[in-house]
Amino acid sequence: MVRPGGRSARVQASVHTAVRELLAEVGRDALTVPLVAHRAGVTPSTVYRRWGDLQELLSDVAVERLRPDTAPEDHGDLRSDLTAWAEQFLDEMASPSGRAYIRDALLGDPDGGNAGQCSAYAAEQIDAILTRAIDRQENTPAVETVMDGVVAPLMYRILFRPAGLAPAYARRLVAELLDPRAGRTA
Amino acid sequence: MVRPGGRSARVQASVHTAVRELLAEVGRDALTVPLVAHRAGVTPSTVYRRWGDLQELLSDVAVERLRPDTAPEDHGDLRSDLTAWAEQFLDEMASPSGRAYIRDALLGDPDGGNAGQCSAYAAEQIDAILTRAIDRQENTPAVETVMDGVVAPLMYRILFRPAGLAPAYARRLVAELLDPRAGRTA
DNA sequence: GGCTTAAAGCAAATCCCTTGCGTTTGTGGA
DNA sequence: TCCACAAACGCAAGGGATTTGCTTTAAGCC
């Protein structure tokens, strides 16, 4: 049990910042628990007891890092909002560090709790955009439809085929979602 | 450089089988490089020099394990073929061991070469199905369309929201791919 | 068959991870 | 306010994993 205030909170904060600083300074490969602990002014055993593992610690930090810190911008209509959001999402997530954070988040717990949190972040952002569209009386898809049609393909490419991902791909996914037509034939 | 035949190949094979056997016997958590090396009749330093890391070794094994060993079944028409393939894909990949293999494959190399291989396997299977459909004069989508509309959403759910994944989801994705219509509204 | 070199074996040194035990520090009750 | 309890941390030792220089083996090539 992590006590809300006092020493526990201080330790958690200093360890998290130590991880972020060292990730930038020495890179992921050179990162070790003793290194993080020393930078945080803590003993390694403390880190091992609280997080159990370097991977879980990294997963923890990654989830915090992937939390969007701002509401999606309002561009006046659904298509513009979704397109802008998808392009920014792709831009942030497809970078080497973005991919590293995603992979770390995926690894934390085997049942995918941390990864589920990241998915929930994206769903929240989408939901905010769709709610605005409904308020504007626009024809609006469901959140799940956007997740399937835009977020999932973007994430799939980011994780499995990161080479040659252009913002145009995000735009195209949004366009095909909003303008349904017969599937492109081979 | 891995020499094609002879001792190198023997070492690679025995290490791979040792990993698969021990994964089944002791589980992933108890798996260590010295353990694998001993089972394979090899010294740990050999494993470290060839693979560098337990994670890369697991990624290597995972890619081999995820390679489909058979062509997709022929059910007579595109919809049946795609539905059957998607259901089987979901069934295999969503299991705990399937998810573990996918995650291992994702972790191997930071630039995603191993993960790209897995994606290529899926694309090959899809392509075989679509080629048959074209031969039958059916109206056939492009491989990329199927990857975006079926494979990516399935993989996204498997990785980020593994709870409550039913075969019906795979069926629905195929149906929506083949019967385009206005997006479900919220 | 002998030569060259990539790859594996060996062993020692280092470092990481684990764990038992004592100490510190929040938290809740008298 | 003070006291008692429990959670979390520090310390230190032990076991095991990882690294590395050197030697030895065996494919591949004349």
Coordinates of C-alpha atoms (C1' of nucleotides) in Angstrom, one line a residue:
Chain A
M1 CA 0.0 0.0 0.0
V2 CA 1.3 3.4 -1.0
R3 CA 0.6 5.9 1.6
P4 CA -0.8 9.1 0.0
G5 CA 1.4 11.7 1.6
G6 CA 4.8 12.0 3.2
R7 CA 7.8 9.9 2.6
S8 CA 6.3 7.4 0.2
A9 CA 5.1 10.1 -2.1
R10 CA 8.5 11.8 -2.1
V11 CA 10.2 8.6 -2.9
Q12 CA 7.8 7.8 -5.8
A13 CA 8.3 11.3 -7.2
S14 CA 12.1 11.3 -7.0
V15 CA 12.3 7.9 -8.5
H16 CA 10.1 8.8 -11.4
T17 CA 12.1 12.0 -12.2
A18 CA 15.3 10.0 -11.8
V19 CA 14.0 7.6 -14.5
R20 CA 13.0 10.3 -16.9
E21 CA 16.3 12.1 -16.5
L22 CA 18.4 9.1 -16.9
L23 CA 16.4 7.8 -19.8
A24 CA 17.4 11.1 -21.6
E25 CA 21.0 11.1 -20.4
V26 CA 22.2 7.5 -20.7
G27 CA 19.5 5.8 -22.7
R28 CA 17.3 2.8 -22.0
D29 CA 20.0 0.2 -22.4
A30 CA 22.3 1.6 -19.8
L31 CA 19.5 2.1 -17.3
T32 CA 19.6 -0.1 -14.2
V33 CA 17.8 -0.1 -10.9
P34 CA 20.9 0.8 -8.9
L35 CA 21.5 3.7 -11.2
V36 CA 18.0 5.0 -10.8
A37 CA 18.1 4.5 -7.1
H38 CA 21.3 6.3 -6.6
R39 CA 20.1 9.3 -8.6
A40 CA 16.9 9.3 -6.6
G41 CA 18.7 9.2 -3.3
V42 CA 17.2 5.9 -2.4
T43 CA 18.5 2.3 -1.9
P44 CA 18.0 -0.2 -4.7
S45 CA 16.1 -2.5 -2.4
T46 CA 13.4 0.2 -2.0
V47 CA 12.9 0.3 -5.7
Y48 CA 12.7 -3.5 -6.0
R49 CA 10.2 -3.7 -3.2
R50 CA 7.9 -1.0 -4.5
W51 CA 8.1 -1.9 -8.2
G52 CA 9.6 -5.3 -8.2
D53 CA 11.3 -4.9 -11.5
L54 CA 12.9 -2.3 -13.8
Q55 CA 10.3 -3.1 -16.4
E56 CA 7.4 -2.4 -14.1
L57 CA 9.0 0.9 -13.0
L58 CA 9.5 1.9 -16.6
S59 CA 5.9 0.9 -17.4
D60 CA 4.7 3.1 -14.5
V61 CA 6.7 6.1 -15.8
A62 CA 5.5 5.5 -19.3
V63 CA 1.9 5.6 -18.4
E64 CA 2.4 8.9 -16.7
R65 CA 4.3 10.2 -19.6
L66 CA 1.7 9.1 -22.1
R67 CA -1.2 10.9 -20.3
P68 CA -2.4 13.8 -22.5
D69 CA -1.9 17.0 -20.6
T70 CA -4.4 19.0 -22.6
A71 CA -7.8 18.7 -24.2
P72 CA -7.9 18.3 -27.9
E73 CA -7.9 21.6 -29.8
D74 CA -11.2 22.8 -31.3
H75 CA -10.9 23.5 -35.0
G76 CA -14.6 24.1 -35.6
D77 CA -15.8 20.9 -37.1
L78 CA -15.4 17.1 -36.6
R79 CA -13.3 16.4 -39.5
S80 CA -10.7 19.0 -38.7
D81 CA -10.7 18.0 -35.0
L82 CA -10.2 14.4 -35.7
T83 CA -7.6 15.0 -38.4
A84 CA -5.5 17.3 -36.2
W85 CA -5.7 14.9 -33.3
A86 CA -4.7 11.9 -35.3
E87 CA -1.8 13.7 -36.9
Q88 CA -0.6 14.9 -33.5
F89 CA -1.1 11.4 -32.1
L90 CA 0.9 9.9 -34.8
D91 CA 3.6 12.5 -34.6
E92 CA 4.1 11.9 -30.8
M93 CA 3.7 8.2 -30.8
A94 CA 5.8 7.3 -33.8
S95 CA 8.9 9.0 -32.6
P96 CA 11.6 6.6 -31.2
S97 CA 11.0 7.8 -27.7
G98 CA 7.2 7.6 -28.2
R99 CA 7.5 4.0 -29.4
A100 CA 9.8 3.2 -26.4
Y101 CA 7.2 4.5 -24.0
I102 CA 4.4 2.6 -25.6
R103 CA 6.4 -0.6 -25.5
D104 CA 7.3 0.0 -21.9
A105 CA 3.7 0.5 -21.0
L106 CA 2.7 -2.7 -22.8
L107 CA 5.2 -4.7 -20.7
G108 CA 4.3 -3.6 -17.2
D109 CA 1.7 -6.1 -16.0
P110 CA 0.9 -9.2 -18.0
D111 CA -2.8 -8.6 -17.9
G112 CA -2.4 -5.3 -19.6
G113 CA -3.7 -2.9 -17.0
N114 CA -1.2 -0.2 -17.8
A115 CA -1.7 -0.6 -21.5
G116 CA -5.4 -0.4 -20.9
Q117 CA -4.9 3.0 -19.2
C118 CA -3.1 4.3 -22.3
S119 CA -6.0 3.2 -24.5
A120 CA -8.4 4.9 -22.1
Y121 CA -6.5 8.1 -22.5
A122 CA -7.0 8.0 -26.3
A123 CA -10.7 7.1 -25.8
E124 CA -11.1 10.1 -23.5
Q125 CA -9.6 12.5 -26.1
I126 CA -11.8 11.0 -28.9
D127 CA -14.8 11.2 -26.7
A128 CA -14.2 14.9 -26.0
I129 CA -14.0 15.6 -29.8
L130 CA -17.1 13.6 -30.5
T131 CA -19.1 15.3 -27.8
R132 CA -18.2 18.7 -29.3
A133 CA -19.4 17.4 -32.7
I134 CA -22.7 16.2 -31.2
D135 CA -23.2 19.6 -29.6
R136 CA -22.7 21.1 -33.1
Q137 CA -25.4 18.8 -34.5
E138 CA -22.9 17.1 -36.7
N139 CA -23.3 13.5 -37.9
T140 CA -21.0 11.8 -35.4
P141 CA -19.6 8.2 -35.2
A142 CA -19.3 6.2 -32.0
V143 CA -16.1 6.2 -30.0
E144 CA -15.5 2.6 -30.8
T145 CA -15.8 3.3 -34.5
V146 CA -13.1 5.9 -34.3
M147 CA -10.9 3.6 -32.2
D148 CA -11.3 0.8 -34.7
G149 CA -10.9 3.0 -37.7
V150 CA -8.2 5.4 -36.7
V151 CA -6.5 4.7 -33.4
A152 CA -6.0 1.0 -34.0
P153 CA -4.5 1.3 -37.5
L154 CA -2.2 4.0 -36.3
M155 CA -1.0 2.1 -33.4
Y156 CA -0.6 -1.1 -35.4
R157 CA 1.6 0.7 -37.9
I158 CA 3.6 2.4 -35.1
L159 CA 4.3 -0.9 -33.4
F160 CA 4.7 -3.3 -36.3
R161 CA 5.7 -1.2 -39.3
P162 CA 7.2 2.1 -38.0
A163 CA 9.2 2.7 -41.3
G164 CA 7.7 5.3 -43.6
L165 CA 4.8 6.6 -41.5
A166 CA 3.6 9.9 -42.8
P167 CA 0.9 12.3 -41.5
A168 CA -1.0 11.6 -44.7
Y169 CA -1.8 8.2 -43.4
A170 CA -3.6 9.7 -40.4
R171 CA -5.5 12.0 -42.7
R172 CA -6.5 9.2 -44.9
L173 CA -7.8 7.1 -42.1
V174 CA -10.0 9.9 -40.8
A175 CA -11.3 10.6 -44.3
E176 CA -12.2 7.0 -44.9
L177 CA -14.0 6.9 -41.6
L178 CA -16.1 9.9 -42.3
D179 CA -16.7 9.2 -46.0
P180 CA -17.6 5.5 -46.1
R181 CA -17.5 3.9 -49.5
A182 CA -16.8 0.6 -51.1
G183 CA -13.6 -1.0 -50.1
R184 CA -10.6 -0.2 -52.3
T185 CA -10.3 -3.2 -54.6
A186 CA -7.1 -4.9 -55.4
Chain B
M1 CA 27.6 -13.6 -39.1
V2 CA 25.8 -16.8 -38.6
R3 CA 27.2 -19.6 -40.6
P4 CA 24.5 -21.4 -42.5
G5 CA 25.3 -25.0 -41.6
G6 CA 27.3 -27.0 -39.1
R7 CA 27.9 -26.1 -35.5
S8 CA 26.3 -22.6 -35.5
A9 CA 23.1 -24.0 -36.9
R10 CA 23.1 -26.8 -34.3
V11 CA 23.6 -24.4 -31.5
Q12 CA 20.8 -22.1 -32.7
A13 CA 18.4 -25.0 -33.0
S14 CA 19.2 -26.5 -29.6
V15 CA 18.9 -23.1 -27.9
H16 CA 15.6 -22.4 -29.5
T17 CA 14.1 -25.8 -28.5
A18 CA 15.5 -25.3 -25.0
V19 CA 13.7 -22.0 -24.8
R20 CA 10.4 -23.5 -26.0
E21 CA 10.7 -26.5 -23.6
L22 CA 11.6 -24.4 -20.6
L23 CA 8.9 -21.9 -21.3
A24 CA 6.4 -24.7 -21.0
E25 CA 8.1 -26.3 -18.1
V26 CA 9.1 -23.5 -15.7
G27 CA 7.3 -20.5 -17.2
R28 CA 8.7 -17.2 -18.4
D29 CA 9.5 -15.7 -15.0
A30 CA 11.8 -18.5 -14.0
L31 CA 13.6 -18.5 -17.4
T32 CA 17.2 -17.4 -17.3
V33 CA 20.0 -17.5 -19.8
P34 CA 22.1 -19.9 -17.8
L35 CA 19.1 -22.2 -17.5
V36 CA 18.5 -22.2 -21.2
A37 CA 22.2 -22.6 -21.9
H38 CA 22.5 -25.6 -19.7
R39 CA 19.5 -27.3 -21.3
A40 CA 20.8 -26.6 -24.7
G41 CA 24.3 -28.0 -23.8
V42 CA 25.9 -24.7 -24.4
T43 CA 27.7 -22.2 -22.2
P44 CA 25.9 -19.0 -21.1
S45 CA 28.5 -16.8 -22.7
T46 CA 27.6 -18.3 -26.1
V47 CA 24.0 -17.2 -25.7
Y48 CA 25.0 -13.8 -24.5
R49 CA 27.3 -13.3 -27.5
R50 CA 24.9 -14.5 -30.1
W51 CA 21.7 -12.9 -28.8
G52 CA 23.0 -10.4 -26.3
D53 CA 20.0 -10.6 -24.1
L54 CA 17.3 -12.9 -22.9
Q55 CA 14.7 -10.6 -24.4
E56 CA 16.2 -10.7 -27.9
L57 CA 16.4 -14.5 -27.7
L58 CA 12.8 -14.7 -26.7
S59 CA 11.9 -12.3 -29.5
D60 CA 13.7 -14.6 -31.9
V61 CA 11.9 -17.6 -30.7
A62 CA 8.6 -15.8 -30.7
V63 CA 8.8 -14.8 -34.3
E64 CA 9.5 -18.4 -35.3
R65 CA 6.5 -19.5 -33.2
L66 CA 4.2 -16.9 -34.7
R67 CA 4.9 -18.0 -38.3
P68 CA 1.8 -19.6 -39.7
D69 CA 2.5 -23.2 -40.6
T70 CA -0.4 -23.7 -43.0
A71 CA -2.2 -21.8 -45.7
P72 CA -5.6 -20.3 -44.8
E73 CA -8.4 -22.7 -45.3
D74 CA -10.7 -22.3 -48.4
H75 CA -14.3 -22.0 -47.5
G76 CA -15.6 -21.1 -51.0
D77 CA -16.0 -17.4 -50.8
L78 CA -14.2 -14.3 -49.5
R79 CA -16.5 -13.5 -46.6
S80 CA -16.2 -17.0 -45.2
D81 CA -12.5 -17.2 -45.7
L82 CA -11.8 -13.8 -44.0
T83 CA -14.2 -14.5 -41.1
A84 CA -12.7 -17.9 -40.4
W85 CA -9.1 -16.5 -40.6
A86 CA -9.9 -13.6 -38.4
E87 CA -11.6 -15.8 -35.8
Q88 CA -8.7 -18.2 -35.7
F89 CA -6.2 -15.3 -35.6
L90 CA -8.0 -13.8 -32.6
D91 CA -8.3 -17.2 -30.9
E92 CA -4.6 -17.9 -31.2
M93 CA -3.3 -14.4 -30.5
A94 CA -5.6 -13.5 -27.6
S95 CA -4.6 -16.5 -25.5
P96 CA -2.2 -15.7 -22.6
S97 CA 0.6 -17.5 -24.4
G98 CA -0.2 -15.8 -27.7
R99 CA -0.1 -12.4 -26.1
A100 CA 3.2 -13.3 -24.5
Y101 CA 4.7 -14.3 -27.8
I102 CA 3.5 -11.1 -29.4
R103 CA 4.9 -9.0 -26.7
D104 CA 8.2 -10.8 -26.9
A105 CA 8.3 -10.2 -30.6
L106 CA 7.7 -6.5 -30.1
L107 CA 10.5 -6.2 -27.7
G108 CA 13.4 -7.7 -29.6
D109 CA 14.9 -4.9 -31.6
P110 CA 14.0 -1.3 -31.1
D111 CA 13.5 -0.7 -34.8
G112 CA 10.8 -3.3 -35.0
G113 CA 12.4 -5.8 -37.4
N114 CA 11.0 -8.8 -35.7
A115 CA 7.6 -7.3 -35.2
G116 CA 7.5 -6.3 -38.9
Q117 CA 8.1 -10.0 -39.7
C118 CA 5.0 -10.9 -37.7
S119 CA 3.0 -8.3 -39.6
A120 CA 4.3 -9.7 -42.9
Y121 CA 3.1 -13.1 -41.9
A122 CA -0.4 -11.8 -41.4
A123 CA -0.2 -9.9 -44.7
E124 CA 0.9 -13.1 -46.5
Q125 CA -2.1 -15.0 -45.2
I126 CA -4.5 -12.2 -46.1
D127 CA -2.9 -11.9 -49.6
A128 CA -3.5 -15.6 -50.2
I129 CA -7.2 -15.3 -49.3
L130 CA -7.6 -12.2 -51.5
T131 CA -5.8 -13.8 -54.4
R132 CA -8.3 -16.7 -54.2
A133 CA -11.2 -14.2 -54.2
I134 CA -9.9 -12.5 -57.2
D135 CA -9.6 -15.8 -59.0
R136 CA -13.3 -16.4 -58.2
Q137 CA -14.1 -13.0 -59.7
E138 CA -15.3 -11.6 -56.4
N139 CA -15.2 -8.0 -55.5
T140 CA -12.0 -7.9 -53.5
P141 CA -10.5 -5.3 -51.2
A142 CA -6.8 -4.5 -51.1
V143 CA -4.5 -6.1 -48.6
E144 CA -3.9 -2.8 -46.8
T145 CA -7.6 -2.3 -46.5
V146 CA -7.9 -5.6 -44.7
M147 CA -4.9 -4.9 -42.5
D148 CA -6.4 -1.6 -41.4
G149 CA -10.0 -2.8 -41.1
V150 CA -9.5 -6.2 -39.5
V151 CA -5.9 -7.0 -38.4
A152 CA -5.1 -3.7 -36.8
P153 CA -8.3 -3.5 -34.6
L154 CA -7.9 -7.1 -33.6
M155 CA -4.3 -6.6 -32.6
Y156 CA -5.1 -3.3 -30.8
R157 CA -7.7 -5.0 -28.7
I158 CA -5.4 -8.0 -28.0
L159 CA -2.6 -5.7 -26.8
F160 CA -4.4 -2.9 -25.1
R161 CA -7.8 -4.3 -24.0
P162 CA -7.6 -8.1 -23.8
A163 CA -10.5 -8.4 -21.5
G164 CA -13.8 -9.6 -23.0
L165 CA -12.7 -10.3 -26.5
A166 CA -15.2 -12.6 -28.3
P167 CA -15.1 -14.2 -31.7
A168 CA -18.1 -12.0 -32.6
Y169 CA -15.8 -9.0 -32.7
A170 CA -13.7 -10.6 -35.5
R171 CA -16.9 -11.4 -37.4
R172 CA -18.2 -7.9 -37.0
L173 CA -15.0 -6.3 -38.3
V174 CA -15.1 -8.5 -41.4
A175 CA -18.7 -7.7 -42.0
E176 CA -18.1 -4.0 -41.7
L177 CA -15.2 -4.2 -44.1
L178 CA -17.2 -6.0 -46.7
D179 CA -20.5 -4.0 -46.3
P180 CA -19.4 -0.4 -46.0
R181 CA -22.1 1.9 -44.7
A182 CA -22.4 5.1 -42.8
G183 CA -20.4 5.1 -39.5
R184 CA -22.4 4.1 -36.5
T185 CA -23.5 7.3 -34.9
A186 CA -23.2 7.9 -31.2
Chain C
dG1 C1' 45.3 -31.9 -46.3
dG2 C1' 46.6 -27.3 -44.4
dC3 C1' 45.1 -22.4 -43.6
dT4 C1' 42.0 -18.7 -42.0
dT5 C1' 38.6 -17.1 -39.3
dA6 C1' 34.0 -17.1 -37.2
dA7 C1' 32.1 -19.0 -33.4
dA8 C1' 32.1 -21.6 -28.9
dG9 C1' 34.3 -22.9 -24.4
dC10 C1' 36.4 -21.5 -20.2
dA11 C1' 37.1 -18.8 -16.1
dA12 C1' 37.4 -14.8 -13.4
dA13 C1' 35.7 -10.4 -12.2
dT14 C1' 31.9 -7.4 -11.8
dC15 C1' 27.4 -6.1 -11.1
dC16 C1' 22.5 -6.9 -10.4
dC17 C1' 19.0 -9.0 -7.7
dT18 C1' 17.1 -10.9 -3.5
dT19 C1' 16.1 -11.2 1.3
dG20 C1' 16.3 -11.0 6.5
dC21 C1' 16.5 -7.7 10.0
dG22 C1' 16.7 -3.3 12.3
dT23 C1' 15.2 1.6 11.9
dT24 C1' 12.5 5.4 10.5
dT25 C1' 8.1 7.6 9.7
dG26 C1' 3.3 8.2 8.6
dT27 C1' -1.4 7.1 10.7
dG28 C1' -5.0 6.5 14.0
dG29 C1' -6.6 6.2 18.7
dA30 C1' -6.6 7.4 23.8
Chain D
dT1 C1' -0.7 15.8 22.8
dC2 C1' 1.2 11.5 23.2
dC3 C1' 1.5 6.7 22.3
dA4 C1' 1.2 2.4 19.8
dC5 C1' 0.9 0.1 15.4
dA6 C1' 2.0 -0.7 10.8
dA7 C1' 4.0 0.5 6.5
dA8 C1' 7.9 1.8 4.1
dC9 C1' 12.8 2.5 3.9
dG10 C1' 18.0 1.6 4.8
dC11 C1' 21.6 -1.7 5.4
dA12 C1' 24.2 -5.7 4.4
dA13 C1' 25.2 -10.2 2.9
dG14 C1' 24.5 -14.0 -0.2
dG15 C1' 23.5 -16.0 -4.6
dG16 C1' 23.1 -15.6 -9.3
dA17 C1' 23.4 -13.3 -13.7
dT18 C1' 26.2 -10.7 -17.0
dT19 C1' 30.4 -9.3 -19.0
dT20 C1' 35.0 -10.1 -20.9
dG21 C1' 39.8 -11.6 -22.2
dC22 C1' 41.9 -15.6 -23.7
dT23 C1' 42.0 -20.2 -25.6
dT24 C1' 40.2 -23.9 -28.3
dT25 C1' 37.2 -25.9 -31.8
dA26 C1' 35.5 -26.5 -36.4
dA27 C1' 33.4 -24.6 -40.9
dG28 C1' 34.7 -22.8 -45.2
dC29 C1' 38.3 -22.3 -48.8
dC30 C1' 42.3 -22.8 -51.3

